[in-house]
Structure formats: structure tokens, C-alpha cells
Coordinates of C-alpha atoms in Angstrom, one line a residue:
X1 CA -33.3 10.6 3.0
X2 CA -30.1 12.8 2.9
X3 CA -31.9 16.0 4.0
X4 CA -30.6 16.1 7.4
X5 CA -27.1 15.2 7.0
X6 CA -24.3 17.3 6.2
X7 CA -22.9 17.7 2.5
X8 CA -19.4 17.9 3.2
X9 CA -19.6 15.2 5.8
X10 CA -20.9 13.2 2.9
X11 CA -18.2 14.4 0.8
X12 CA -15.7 13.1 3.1
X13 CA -17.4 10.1 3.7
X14 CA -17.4 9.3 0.0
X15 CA -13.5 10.2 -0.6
X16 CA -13.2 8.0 2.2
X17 CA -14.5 4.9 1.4
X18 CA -13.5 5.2 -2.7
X19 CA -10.0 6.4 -1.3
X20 CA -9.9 2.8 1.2
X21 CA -11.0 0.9 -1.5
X22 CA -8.6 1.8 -4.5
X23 CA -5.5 1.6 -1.7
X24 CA -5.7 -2.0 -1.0
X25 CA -5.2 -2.7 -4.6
X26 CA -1.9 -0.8 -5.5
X27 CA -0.4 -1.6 -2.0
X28 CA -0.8 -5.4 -3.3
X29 CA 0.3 -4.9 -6.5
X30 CA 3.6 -3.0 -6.2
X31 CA 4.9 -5.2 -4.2
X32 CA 3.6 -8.0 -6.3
X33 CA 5.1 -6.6 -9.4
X34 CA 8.7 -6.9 -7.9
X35 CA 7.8 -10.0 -6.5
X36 CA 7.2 -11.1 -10.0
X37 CA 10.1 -9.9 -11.6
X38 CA 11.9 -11.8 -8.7
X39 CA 10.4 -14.6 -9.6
X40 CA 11.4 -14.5 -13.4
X41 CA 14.8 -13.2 -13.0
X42 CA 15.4 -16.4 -10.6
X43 CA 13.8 -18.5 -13.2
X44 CA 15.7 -17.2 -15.8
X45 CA 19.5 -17.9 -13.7
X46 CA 18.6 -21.2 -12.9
X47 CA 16.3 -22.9 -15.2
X48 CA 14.2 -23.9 -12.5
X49 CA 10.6 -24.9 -13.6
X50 CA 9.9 -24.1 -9.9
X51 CA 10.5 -20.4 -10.4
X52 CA 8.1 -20.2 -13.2
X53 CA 5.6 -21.7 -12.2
X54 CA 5.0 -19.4 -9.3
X55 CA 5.5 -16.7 -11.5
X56 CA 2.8 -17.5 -14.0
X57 CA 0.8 -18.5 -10.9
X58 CA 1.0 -15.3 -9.4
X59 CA 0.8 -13.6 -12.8
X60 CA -2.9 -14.2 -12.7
X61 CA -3.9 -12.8 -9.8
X62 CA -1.6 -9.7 -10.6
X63 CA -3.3 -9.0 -13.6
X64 CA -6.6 -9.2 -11.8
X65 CA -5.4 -6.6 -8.7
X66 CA -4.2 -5.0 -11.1
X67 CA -7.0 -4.0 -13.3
X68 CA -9.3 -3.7 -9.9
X69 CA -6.6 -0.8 -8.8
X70 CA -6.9 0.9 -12.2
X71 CA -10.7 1.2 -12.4
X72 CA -10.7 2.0 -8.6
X73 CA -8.6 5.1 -9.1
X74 CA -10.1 6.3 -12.3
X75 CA -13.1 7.0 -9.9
X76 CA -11.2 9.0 -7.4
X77 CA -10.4 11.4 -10.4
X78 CA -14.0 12.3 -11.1
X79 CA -14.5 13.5 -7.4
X80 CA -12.3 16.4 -7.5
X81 CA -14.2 18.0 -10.3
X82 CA -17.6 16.9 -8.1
X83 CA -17.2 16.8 -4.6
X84 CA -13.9 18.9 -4.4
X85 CA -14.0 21.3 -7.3
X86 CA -12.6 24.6 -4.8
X87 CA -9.9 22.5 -4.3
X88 CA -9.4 21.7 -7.6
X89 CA -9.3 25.3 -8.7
X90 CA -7.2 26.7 -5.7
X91 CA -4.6 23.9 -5.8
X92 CA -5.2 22.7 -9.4
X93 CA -1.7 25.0 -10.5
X94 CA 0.1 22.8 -8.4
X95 CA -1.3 19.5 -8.1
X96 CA -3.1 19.1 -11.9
X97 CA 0.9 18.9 -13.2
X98 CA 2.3 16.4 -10.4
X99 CA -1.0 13.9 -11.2
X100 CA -0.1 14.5 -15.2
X101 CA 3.7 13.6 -14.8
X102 CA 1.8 10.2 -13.1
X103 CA 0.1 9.4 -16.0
X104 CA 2.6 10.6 -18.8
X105 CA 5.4 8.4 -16.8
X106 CA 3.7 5.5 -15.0
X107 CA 0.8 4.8 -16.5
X108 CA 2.0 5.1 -19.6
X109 CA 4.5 2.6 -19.1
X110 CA 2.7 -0.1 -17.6
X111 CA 0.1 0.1 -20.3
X112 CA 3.1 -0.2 -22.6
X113 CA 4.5 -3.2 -20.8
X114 CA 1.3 -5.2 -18.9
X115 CA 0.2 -6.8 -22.4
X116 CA 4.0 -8.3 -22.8
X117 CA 4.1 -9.0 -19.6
X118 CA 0.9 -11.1 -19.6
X119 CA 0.7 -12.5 -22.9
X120 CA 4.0 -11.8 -24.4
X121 CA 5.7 -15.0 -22.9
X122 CA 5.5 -17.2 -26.4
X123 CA 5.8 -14.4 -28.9
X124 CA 9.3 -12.5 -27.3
X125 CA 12.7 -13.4 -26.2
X126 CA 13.0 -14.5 -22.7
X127 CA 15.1 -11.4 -22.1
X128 CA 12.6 -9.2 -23.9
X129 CA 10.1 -10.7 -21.8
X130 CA 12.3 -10.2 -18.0
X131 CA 12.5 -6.7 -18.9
X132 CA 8.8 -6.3 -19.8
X133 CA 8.5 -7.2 -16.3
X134 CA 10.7 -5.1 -15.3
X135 CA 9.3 -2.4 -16.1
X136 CA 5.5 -2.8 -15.1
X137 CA 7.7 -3.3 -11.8
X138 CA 9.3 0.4 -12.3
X139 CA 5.8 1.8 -13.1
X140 CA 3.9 0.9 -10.1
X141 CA 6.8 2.5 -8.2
X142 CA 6.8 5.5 -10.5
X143 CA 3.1 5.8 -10.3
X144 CA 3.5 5.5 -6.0
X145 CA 6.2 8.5 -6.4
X146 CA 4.1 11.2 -7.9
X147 CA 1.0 10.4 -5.7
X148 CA 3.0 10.7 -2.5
X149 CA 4.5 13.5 -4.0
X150 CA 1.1 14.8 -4.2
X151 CA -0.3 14.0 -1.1
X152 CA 3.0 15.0 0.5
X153 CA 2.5 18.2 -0.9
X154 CA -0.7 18.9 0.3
X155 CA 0.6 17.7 4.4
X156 CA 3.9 20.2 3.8
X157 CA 3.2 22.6 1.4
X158 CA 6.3 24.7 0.1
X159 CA 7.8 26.4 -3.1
X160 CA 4.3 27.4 -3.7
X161 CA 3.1 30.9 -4.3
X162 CA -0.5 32.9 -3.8
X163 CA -2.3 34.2 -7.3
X164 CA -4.2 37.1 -7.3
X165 CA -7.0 34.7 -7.8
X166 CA -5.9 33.5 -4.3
X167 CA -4.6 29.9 -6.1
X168 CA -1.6 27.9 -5.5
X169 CA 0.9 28.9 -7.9
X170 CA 4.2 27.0 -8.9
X171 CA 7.3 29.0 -7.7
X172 CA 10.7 29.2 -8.9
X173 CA 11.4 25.6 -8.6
X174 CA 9.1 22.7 -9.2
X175 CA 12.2 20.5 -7.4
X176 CA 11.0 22.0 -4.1
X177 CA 7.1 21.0 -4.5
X178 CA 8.3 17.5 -5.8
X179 CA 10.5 16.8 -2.7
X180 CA 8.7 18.3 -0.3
X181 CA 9.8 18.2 3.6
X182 CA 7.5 15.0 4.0
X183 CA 7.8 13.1 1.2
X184 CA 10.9 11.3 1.4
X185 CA 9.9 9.8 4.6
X186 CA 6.0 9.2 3.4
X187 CA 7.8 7.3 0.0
X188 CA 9.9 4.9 1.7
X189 CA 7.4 4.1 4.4
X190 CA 4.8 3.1 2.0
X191 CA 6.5 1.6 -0.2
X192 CA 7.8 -0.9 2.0
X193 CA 4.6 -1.2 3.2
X194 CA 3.3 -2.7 0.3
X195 CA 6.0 -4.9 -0.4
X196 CA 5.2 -6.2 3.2
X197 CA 1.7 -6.8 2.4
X198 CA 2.1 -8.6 -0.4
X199 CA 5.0 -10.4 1.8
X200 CA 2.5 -11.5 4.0
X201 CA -0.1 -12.6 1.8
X202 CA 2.5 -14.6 -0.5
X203 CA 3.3 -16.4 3.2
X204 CA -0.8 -17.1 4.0
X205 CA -1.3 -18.2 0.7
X206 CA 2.1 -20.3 1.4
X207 CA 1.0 -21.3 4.5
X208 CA -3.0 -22.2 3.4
X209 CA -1.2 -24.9 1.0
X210 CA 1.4 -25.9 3.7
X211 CA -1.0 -26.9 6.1
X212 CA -3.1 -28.9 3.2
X213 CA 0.3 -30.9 2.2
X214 CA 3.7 -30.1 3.9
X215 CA 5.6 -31.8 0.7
X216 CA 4.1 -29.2 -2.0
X217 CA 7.6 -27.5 -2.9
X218 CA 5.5 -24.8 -4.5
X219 CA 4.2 -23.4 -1.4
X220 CA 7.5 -24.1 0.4
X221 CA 9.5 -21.7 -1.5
X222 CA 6.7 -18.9 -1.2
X223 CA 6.5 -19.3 2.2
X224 CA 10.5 -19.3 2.4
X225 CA 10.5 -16.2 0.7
X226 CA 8.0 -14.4 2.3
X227 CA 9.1 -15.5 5.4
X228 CA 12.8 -14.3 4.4
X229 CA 11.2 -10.6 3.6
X230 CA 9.4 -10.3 7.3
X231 CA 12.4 -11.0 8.4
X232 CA 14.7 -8.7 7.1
X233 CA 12.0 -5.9 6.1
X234 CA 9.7 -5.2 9.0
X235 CA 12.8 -4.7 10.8
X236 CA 13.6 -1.4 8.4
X237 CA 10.1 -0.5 8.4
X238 CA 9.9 0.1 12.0
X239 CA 12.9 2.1 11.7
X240 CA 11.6 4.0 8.7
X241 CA 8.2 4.7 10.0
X242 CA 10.4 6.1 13.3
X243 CA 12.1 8.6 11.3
X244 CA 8.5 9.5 9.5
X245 CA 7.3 10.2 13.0
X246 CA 9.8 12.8 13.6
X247 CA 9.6 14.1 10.5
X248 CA 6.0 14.7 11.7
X249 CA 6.6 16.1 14.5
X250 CA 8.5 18.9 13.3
X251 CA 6.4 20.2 10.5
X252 CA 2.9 18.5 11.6
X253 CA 3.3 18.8 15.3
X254 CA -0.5 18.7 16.4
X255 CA -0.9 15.3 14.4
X256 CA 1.4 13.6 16.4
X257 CA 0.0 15.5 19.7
X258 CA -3.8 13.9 18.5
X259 CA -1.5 10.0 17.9
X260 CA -0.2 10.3 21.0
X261 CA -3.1 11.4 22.8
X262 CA -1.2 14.6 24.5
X263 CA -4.3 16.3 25.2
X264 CA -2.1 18.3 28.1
X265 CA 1.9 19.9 27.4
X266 CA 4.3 17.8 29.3
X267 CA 7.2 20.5 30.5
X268 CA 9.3 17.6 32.3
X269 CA 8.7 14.4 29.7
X270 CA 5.1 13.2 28.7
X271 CA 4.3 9.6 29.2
X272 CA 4.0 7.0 26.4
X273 CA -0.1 6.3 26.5
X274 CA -0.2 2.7 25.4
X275 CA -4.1 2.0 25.3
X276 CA -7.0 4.4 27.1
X277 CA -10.3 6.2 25.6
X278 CA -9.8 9.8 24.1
X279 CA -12.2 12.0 25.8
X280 CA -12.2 15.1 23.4
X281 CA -15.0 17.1 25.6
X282 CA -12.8 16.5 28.8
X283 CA -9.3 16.9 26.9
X284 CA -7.8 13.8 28.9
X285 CA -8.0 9.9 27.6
X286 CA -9.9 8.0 30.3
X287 CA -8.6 4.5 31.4
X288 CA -4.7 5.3 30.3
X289 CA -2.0 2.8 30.7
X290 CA 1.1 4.7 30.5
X291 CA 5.0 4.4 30.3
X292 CA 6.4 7.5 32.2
X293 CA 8.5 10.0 30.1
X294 CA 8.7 7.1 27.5
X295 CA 7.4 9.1 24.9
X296 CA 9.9 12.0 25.2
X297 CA 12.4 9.3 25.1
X298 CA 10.7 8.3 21.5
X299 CA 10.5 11.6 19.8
X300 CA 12.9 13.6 21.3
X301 CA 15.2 11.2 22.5
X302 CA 15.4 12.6 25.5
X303 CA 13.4 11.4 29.1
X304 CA 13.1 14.9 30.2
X305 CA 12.3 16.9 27.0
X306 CA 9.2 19.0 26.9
X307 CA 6.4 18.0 24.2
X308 CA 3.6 20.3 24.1
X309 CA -0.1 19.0 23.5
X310 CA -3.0 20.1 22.1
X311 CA -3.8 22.8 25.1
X312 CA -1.9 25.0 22.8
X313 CA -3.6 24.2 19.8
X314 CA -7.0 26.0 19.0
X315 CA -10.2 23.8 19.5
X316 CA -11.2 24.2 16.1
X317 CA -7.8 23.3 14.9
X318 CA -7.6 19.9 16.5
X319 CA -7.7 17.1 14.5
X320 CA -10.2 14.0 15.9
X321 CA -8.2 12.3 18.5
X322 CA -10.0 9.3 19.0
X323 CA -9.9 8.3 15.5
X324 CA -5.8 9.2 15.0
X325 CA -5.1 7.8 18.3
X326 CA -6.5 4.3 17.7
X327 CA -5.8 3.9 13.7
X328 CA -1.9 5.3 14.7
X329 CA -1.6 2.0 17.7
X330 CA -3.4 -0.6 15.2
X331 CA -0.4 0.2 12.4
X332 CA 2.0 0.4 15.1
X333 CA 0.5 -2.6 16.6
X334 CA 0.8 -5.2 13.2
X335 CA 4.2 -3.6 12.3
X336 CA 5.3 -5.1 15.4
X337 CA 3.1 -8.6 15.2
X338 CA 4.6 -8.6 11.6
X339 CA 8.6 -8.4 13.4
X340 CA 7.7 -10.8 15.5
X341 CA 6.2 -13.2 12.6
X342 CA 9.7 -13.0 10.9
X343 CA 11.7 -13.5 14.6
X344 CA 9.7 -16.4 15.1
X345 CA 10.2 -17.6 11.2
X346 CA 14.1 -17.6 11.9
X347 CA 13.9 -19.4 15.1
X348 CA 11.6 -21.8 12.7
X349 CA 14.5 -22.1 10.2
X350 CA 17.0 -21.9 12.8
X351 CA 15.3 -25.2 14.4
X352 CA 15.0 -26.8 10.5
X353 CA 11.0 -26.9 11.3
X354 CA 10.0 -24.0 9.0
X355 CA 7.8 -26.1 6.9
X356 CA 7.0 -28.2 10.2
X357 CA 5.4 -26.3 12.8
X358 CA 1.8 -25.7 11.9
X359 CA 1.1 -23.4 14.5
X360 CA 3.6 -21.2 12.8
X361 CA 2.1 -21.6 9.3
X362 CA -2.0 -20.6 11.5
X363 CA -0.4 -17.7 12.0
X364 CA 0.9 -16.5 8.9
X365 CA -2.7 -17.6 7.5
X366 CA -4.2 -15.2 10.1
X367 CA -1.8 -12.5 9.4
X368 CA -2.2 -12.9 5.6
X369 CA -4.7 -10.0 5.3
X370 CA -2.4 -7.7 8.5
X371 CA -0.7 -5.6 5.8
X372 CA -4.2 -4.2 4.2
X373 CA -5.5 -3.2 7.7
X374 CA -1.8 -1.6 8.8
X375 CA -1.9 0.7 5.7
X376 CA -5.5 1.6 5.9
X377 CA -5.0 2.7 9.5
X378 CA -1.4 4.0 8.6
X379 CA -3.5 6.6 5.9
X380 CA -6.2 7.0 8.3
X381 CA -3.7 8.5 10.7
X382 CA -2.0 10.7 7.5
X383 CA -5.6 11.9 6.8
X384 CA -7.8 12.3 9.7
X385 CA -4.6 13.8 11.0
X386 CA -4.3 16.9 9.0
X387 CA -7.9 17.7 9.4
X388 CA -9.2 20.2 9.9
X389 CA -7.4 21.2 6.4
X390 CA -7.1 19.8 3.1
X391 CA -3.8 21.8 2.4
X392 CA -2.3 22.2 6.1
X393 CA -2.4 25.2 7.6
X394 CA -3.2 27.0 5.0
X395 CA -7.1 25.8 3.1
X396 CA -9.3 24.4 5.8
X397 CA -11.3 21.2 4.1
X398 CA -15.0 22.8 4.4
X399 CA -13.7 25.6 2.1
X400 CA -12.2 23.2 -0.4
X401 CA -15.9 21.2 -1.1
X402 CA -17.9 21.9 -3.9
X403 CA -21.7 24.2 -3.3
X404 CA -23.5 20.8 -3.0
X405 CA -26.3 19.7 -1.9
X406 CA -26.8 16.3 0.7
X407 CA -29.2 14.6 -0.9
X408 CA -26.8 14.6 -4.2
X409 CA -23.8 13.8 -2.1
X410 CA -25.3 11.3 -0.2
X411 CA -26.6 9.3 -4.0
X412 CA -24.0 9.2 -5.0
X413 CA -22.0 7.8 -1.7
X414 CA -24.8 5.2 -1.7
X415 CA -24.4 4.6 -5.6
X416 CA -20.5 3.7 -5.2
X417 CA -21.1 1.5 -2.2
X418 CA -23.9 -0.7 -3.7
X419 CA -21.7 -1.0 -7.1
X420 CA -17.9 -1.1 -5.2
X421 CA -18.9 -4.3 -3.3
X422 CA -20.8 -6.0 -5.9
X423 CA -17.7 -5.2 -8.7
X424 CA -14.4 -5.5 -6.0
X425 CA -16.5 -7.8 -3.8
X426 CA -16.5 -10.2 -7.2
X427 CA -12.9 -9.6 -7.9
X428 CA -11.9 -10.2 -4.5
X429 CA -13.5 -13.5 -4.5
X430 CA -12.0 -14.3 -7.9
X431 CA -8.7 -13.5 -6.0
X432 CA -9.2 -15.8 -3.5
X433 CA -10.3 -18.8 -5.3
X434 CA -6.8 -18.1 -7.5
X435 CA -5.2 -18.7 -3.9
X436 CA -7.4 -21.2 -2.8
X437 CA -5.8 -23.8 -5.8
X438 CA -2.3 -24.8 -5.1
X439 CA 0.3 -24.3 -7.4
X440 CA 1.6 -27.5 -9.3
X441 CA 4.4 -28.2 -12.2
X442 CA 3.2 -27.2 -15.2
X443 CA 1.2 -24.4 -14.4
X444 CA -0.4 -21.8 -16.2
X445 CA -0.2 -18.1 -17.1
X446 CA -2.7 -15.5 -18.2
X447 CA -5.0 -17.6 -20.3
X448 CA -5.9 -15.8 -23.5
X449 CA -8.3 -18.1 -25.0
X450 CA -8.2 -21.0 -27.5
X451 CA -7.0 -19.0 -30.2
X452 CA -5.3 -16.5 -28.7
X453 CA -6.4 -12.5 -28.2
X454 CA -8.9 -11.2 -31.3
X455 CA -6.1 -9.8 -33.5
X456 CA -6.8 -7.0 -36.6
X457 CA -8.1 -9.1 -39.7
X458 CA -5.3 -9.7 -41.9
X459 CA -2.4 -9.5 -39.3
X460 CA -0.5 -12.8 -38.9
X461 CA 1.1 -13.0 -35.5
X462 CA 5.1 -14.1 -36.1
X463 CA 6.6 -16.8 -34.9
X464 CA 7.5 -17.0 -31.1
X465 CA 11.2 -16.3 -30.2
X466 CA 10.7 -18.0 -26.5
X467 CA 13.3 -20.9 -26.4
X468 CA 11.6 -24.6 -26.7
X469 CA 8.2 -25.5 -28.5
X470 CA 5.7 -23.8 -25.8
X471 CA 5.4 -21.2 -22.4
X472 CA 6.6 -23.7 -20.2
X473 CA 10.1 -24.8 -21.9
X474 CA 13.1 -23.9 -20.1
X475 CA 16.0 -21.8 -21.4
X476 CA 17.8 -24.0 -23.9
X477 CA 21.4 -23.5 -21.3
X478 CA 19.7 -24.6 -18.2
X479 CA 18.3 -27.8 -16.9
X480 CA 15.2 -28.4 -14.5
X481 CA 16.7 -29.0 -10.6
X482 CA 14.5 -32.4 -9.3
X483 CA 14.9 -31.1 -5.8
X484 CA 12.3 -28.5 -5.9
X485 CA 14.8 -26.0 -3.9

């Protein structure tokens, strides 16, 4: 069946699509932790039932993204020891230590937090409890910093040296290979990514309710504050995906000659190309609707400055246009639909009609899911981008796969998608009916069943320390607002 194909093309295919899966789940939940913690730490200053019972709404579909973006990785894990096991060896000295610190620092703390966190509620101090939260909050940030790191790494490699082995070898500093040229940019960028996609879908699902029943305070505040976060985030994130991009363009120049479709050097200023057809074979993108000298004005800041293209790059150097130069404009594209979502949300509040104007609250339902496409595409462009190498510049990606046949490649590839849509596909759809209830007063958290977790034989739980008789009590120094703000 797989006889014809190529093995590394499979390869990449499979690190593709496990890779796309897996992302979609921590780019939800690392904004969602903080959105959480938010949620509590509001709860907790005011006393507002409101505040907690989005919290323990969105508590449940937390836990379940979280547990989907957990088993999702663990799979991406196994493929450098099958599909990639050159690079493991070669880079292993450098990269093996960077995943470690992952799991020794985040991992480890979220597993030491997430069962406080969901179930710890009635049997800890409210405090005890925030900072529980806290902390799976700090994790999935941690765990984000040592993959970019990684990743980073293997786009700008430095402080590295060359075994006699011909491996990567740490070199004098590990400081230099942590906070490599990219990775400051890469780390900010994608972080805030993620908190704007979970922005976004806290405002559909706010919006979904809206539409059903404009009095339901519930989704009111969760559309306010995602709303709020488009607002004053996508704002910064264009600005920070700006710098990224000329961060790129100084130590990953032909990436942003393949995004920008420069197929020709420009001596005198090279045109912005808003929308055409790459034509790799003819080196020119057919059909191009340009701004003159607009992209010199971009990256160089400057109408007239030279930007060389990828004439003087050599053809099996170049990375695939058409794929780079369409993922790059559909990132750039929702950043900007999601700046004008949180324009138009101002104008909305401006006007006292936020929770009025159901066209508005349409689209927020239809750009609910905009934040999982933008940072598909957004890695697409990091990825395909560096290809043809797997370390840039310096171990092309068809010497990093493992002696494999197709036909074993191409199993497997076929195992994971059969069982990835029928496991994620179910959790997905878990996820969704979760958002398809409204939240209401009174709501609840991470059920645990009727009697609780099974417990060791013998062990008595103590008694809870949470303030009032159950989950729901407020802080004994606050009282419940009847307003719903």
C-alpha cells in the first residue's frame, strides 16, 4: 500500500499531523489556566458567586483539554526514538537536557497541583486552594518555555559545539542554548497566542449563550472579558509578532524570503505581495496584488532598502513557498480580523449595546475557533519554513530520519489517524457539549463521584477547611452582589 511512497515523507507527514494535533490542546489550556486563576482570584476579592461559578464551569473543560494535551504529547516523544532516531543521537546532547528540565519543572508541578486544583476545593483553605491554581497556571507557562526553548534552538542554533562523533555538544554556557537568538521573540508570540485563543473561544462560548438569552449574567461577564482581552491583547500581538519577523529576518533570512514570496532580490524596495499563486518552477507568484516598496517599509523600515530573494538562495535550499506563503497571510490575516473583533467590541461598549447587537455576538461565535487555525498556520510557517533542515543550516531533515522502511512509516501514520480522531474526536465533542450548556448559579466543579475519589483502605479523609458547609459557600467576610456584575 506504502511501497511507492517515500519514508521520510511519511515521516514528516506523521510528525505533522501528531505535532497539529497535540498543539491545539496546550494553546487552549495555557491561556485557560490563567483564565482560571483570574476567575478565582476575582472570586475570592469579592465574594461574588458569579466568579465561581465560571470558574468551576470552566474547570471542567480544563481538566478535559488538559488531559487530551498530555496524552497527545506523550506520543510525540516516542517518534524521536522511531521516526527521528539520527536526530535524536546527533542533537540528543543538547536537546535530551532542555525536554528533561520540562518535565522535572513543569510537569512535575502541575501533576503536583491539577488534583488540588480539581478536587481540592472542599478539603483545603480557600487560599491553599488560589495558589494551587496558581501554580498549574505557572506550569503550563513553564512547560511552553522549555519547548520553545527547544524548538528555538533547533531554528538558531548557538553555544553548541561538534563531538568527534559529529554530535551536538553543550558548550561553555547552557544560558546561551536556553536563550537563544529566537527564542525570546518565538516565547512571547506564542504565548500570547494562546491566551488569545482561549480569549476567543471564552467570547464564542459567551456569545453562543448571549444569543440564546441576552439576560444570562453568566455569559455576559465572559463575553465582557474576553471581549476586554481582544481588545487590549491583539493589539500587542501584532506588535510582537512584528518584532518576531525581524528577528527572522536577520538570522532566518530565506524563511521570510519564501513568506513573502521574494522569489526575485529587490535592489530599490520589494513590493508587499498581498495575495497571488507561488509558482516555484517559474520562480515568480502568478496573479500578484502588490503594495509597491511596502514591504521594505515593513522589515527594514525603509521604502528604498534592498531585500534580497530566494535568486540567491540555492534551489535545494529553498523552503516550499507556496505552503509558507499562504499559512504566513492566514495567521496574519485572523491576527488582524481578531483587532478588528476587539475595535468593534469597544465601539459596542462605547455605544452601551455590547450585550445587544447580535451581529456582533455571530461574529465572535464564528471567530471562536480563529485562534486554533492562526497558530496552526503561525507553526506551519516556523516549520515548513526552516525546511530543508531540521537544525538550520547545519543537519538537513532527510539525514535526521531513521533507516525506515514506507510501508512501516506509512502504518503507523494510518494507525495514529484512525485512533487520534476517534480518541480527540470524542474529547472534542465532550468539549463542546460542556459549552453547549449555559452556565447557571450554583454550578458545578469536577464531579468526583458519589462518594468521592477511591481512597487507600483505611485512610479517613479530614475535615474540609473551605469556609461554609459545601463547594459553593462564599468566604465567610464577603457577601454575594445580586447585580450579577
Amino acid at each position: 500500500m506504502f511501497e511507492q511512497l517515500d519514508a521520510l515523507l511519511l515521516a514528516r507527514i506523521q510528525f505533522a499531523f501528531t505535532v497539529s494535533f497535540h498543539f491545539i490542546f496546550p494553546a487552549f489550556s495555557i491561556g485557560l489556566a490563567s483564565y482560571l486563576a483570574v476567575l478565582e482570584g476575582l472570586w475570592l476579592k469579592t465574594g461574588r458567586q458569579l466568579y465561581l461559578d465560571l470558574f468551576k464551569y470552566w474547570l471542567k473543560i480544563f481538566a478535559i483539554t488538559f488531559a487530551m494535551g498530555v496524552v497527545s504529547g506523550i506520543v510525540m516523544s516516542y517518534q524521536f526514538g522511531t521516526n527521528w532516531s539520527k536526530f535524536s543521537d546527533i542533537a540528543g546532547p543538547v536537546i535530551g537536557p532542555l525536554m528533561a528540565y520540562e518535565v522535572l519543572t513543569a510537569f512535575f508541578l502541575e501533576a503536583g497541583f491539577l488534583g488540588v486544583m480539581l478536587f481540592g476545593m472542599n478539603k483545603v483553605g480557600r487560599k491553599l486552594h488560589f495558589a494551587a491554581t496558581l501554580m498549574v497556571a505557572v506550569g503550563t507557562f513553564i512547560s511552553a518555555f522549555w519547548i520553545l526553548s527547544v524548538n528555538s534552538w533547533m531554528q538558531t542554533p548557538v553555544g553548541y559545539e561538534i563531538g568527534a562523533n559529529g554530535q551536538f555538544l553543550p558548550g561553555d554556557s547552557w544560558w546561551n542554548i536556553v536563550f537563544n537568538p529566537s527564542f525570546p521573540y518565538r516565547l512571547v508570540h506564542t504565548v500570547i497566542a494562546a491566551y488569545l485563543t482561549t480569549a476567543f473561544v471564552v467570547g464564542g462560548v459567551g456569545a453562543w449563550h448571549l444569543l440564546k438569552d441576552r439576560a444570562n449574567l453568566h455569559a455576559r461577564k465572559m463575553f465582557s472579558m474576553a471581549m476586554w482581552m481582544a481588545a487590549i491583547v491583539a493589539p500587542i500581538q501584532i506588535f510582537a509578532g512584528d518584532m518576531h519577523g525581524l528577528n527572522t529576518l536577520e538570522h532566518q533570512p530565506q524563511k521570510v524570503m519564501a513568506m513573502e514570496g521574494h522569489f526575485d532580490s529587490h535592489p530599490d524596495g520589494a513590493p508587499l505581495i498581498l495575495f497571488g499563486i507561488p509558482n516555484s518552477e517559474e520562480k515568480r507568484v502568478d496573479y500578484a496584488l502588490e503594495i509597491p516598496k511596502a514591504s521594505s517599509l515593513i522589515l527594514k523600515h525603509d521604502l528604498n532598502a534592498p531585500l534580497a530573494g530566494l535568486d540567491t538562495i540555492p534551489d535545494d535550499e529553498e523552503p516550499p513557498v507556496g505552503i509558507v506563503f499562504w499559512s504566513f497571510r492566514i495567521m496574519v490575516g485572523i491576527g488582524f480580523a481578531m483587532l478588528g473583533m476587539g475595535l468593534w467590541s469597544l465601539f459596542a461598549r462605547y455605544r452601551k449595546k455590547l450585550y445587544d447587537w447580535r451581529i456582533l455576538h455571530k461574529a465572535a461565535l464564528v471567530m471562536a475557533p480563529s485562534g486554533f487555525v492562526a497558530v496552526l498556520a503561525g507553526w506551519i510557517t516556523t516549520e515548513v519554513g526552516r525546511q530543508p533542515y531540521v537544525i538550520y543550516n547545519l543537519l538537513r531533515t532527510a539525514d535526521a530520519a531513521s533507516p525506515l522502511d514506507a510501508p512501516a512509516v506509512g502504518a503507523s501514520l494510518l494507525a495514529f489517524v484512525v485512533v487520534y480522531f476517534a480518541v480527540f474526536g470524542a474529547g472534542v465533542w465532550y468539549i463542546l457539549h460542556l459549552m453547549h450548556k449555559p452556565p447557571h448559579t450554583g454550578e458545578y466543579g469536577v464531579k468526583r463521584g458519589d462518594k468521592g475519589p477511591i481512597r487507600t483502605a483505611g485512610i479517613t479523609p479530614g475535615p474540609t477547611q473551605n469556609p461554609g458547609e459545601d463547594s459553593d459557600t462564599l468566604p465567610r467576610d464577603h457577601q454575594e452582589a445580586t447585580d450579577g456584575r
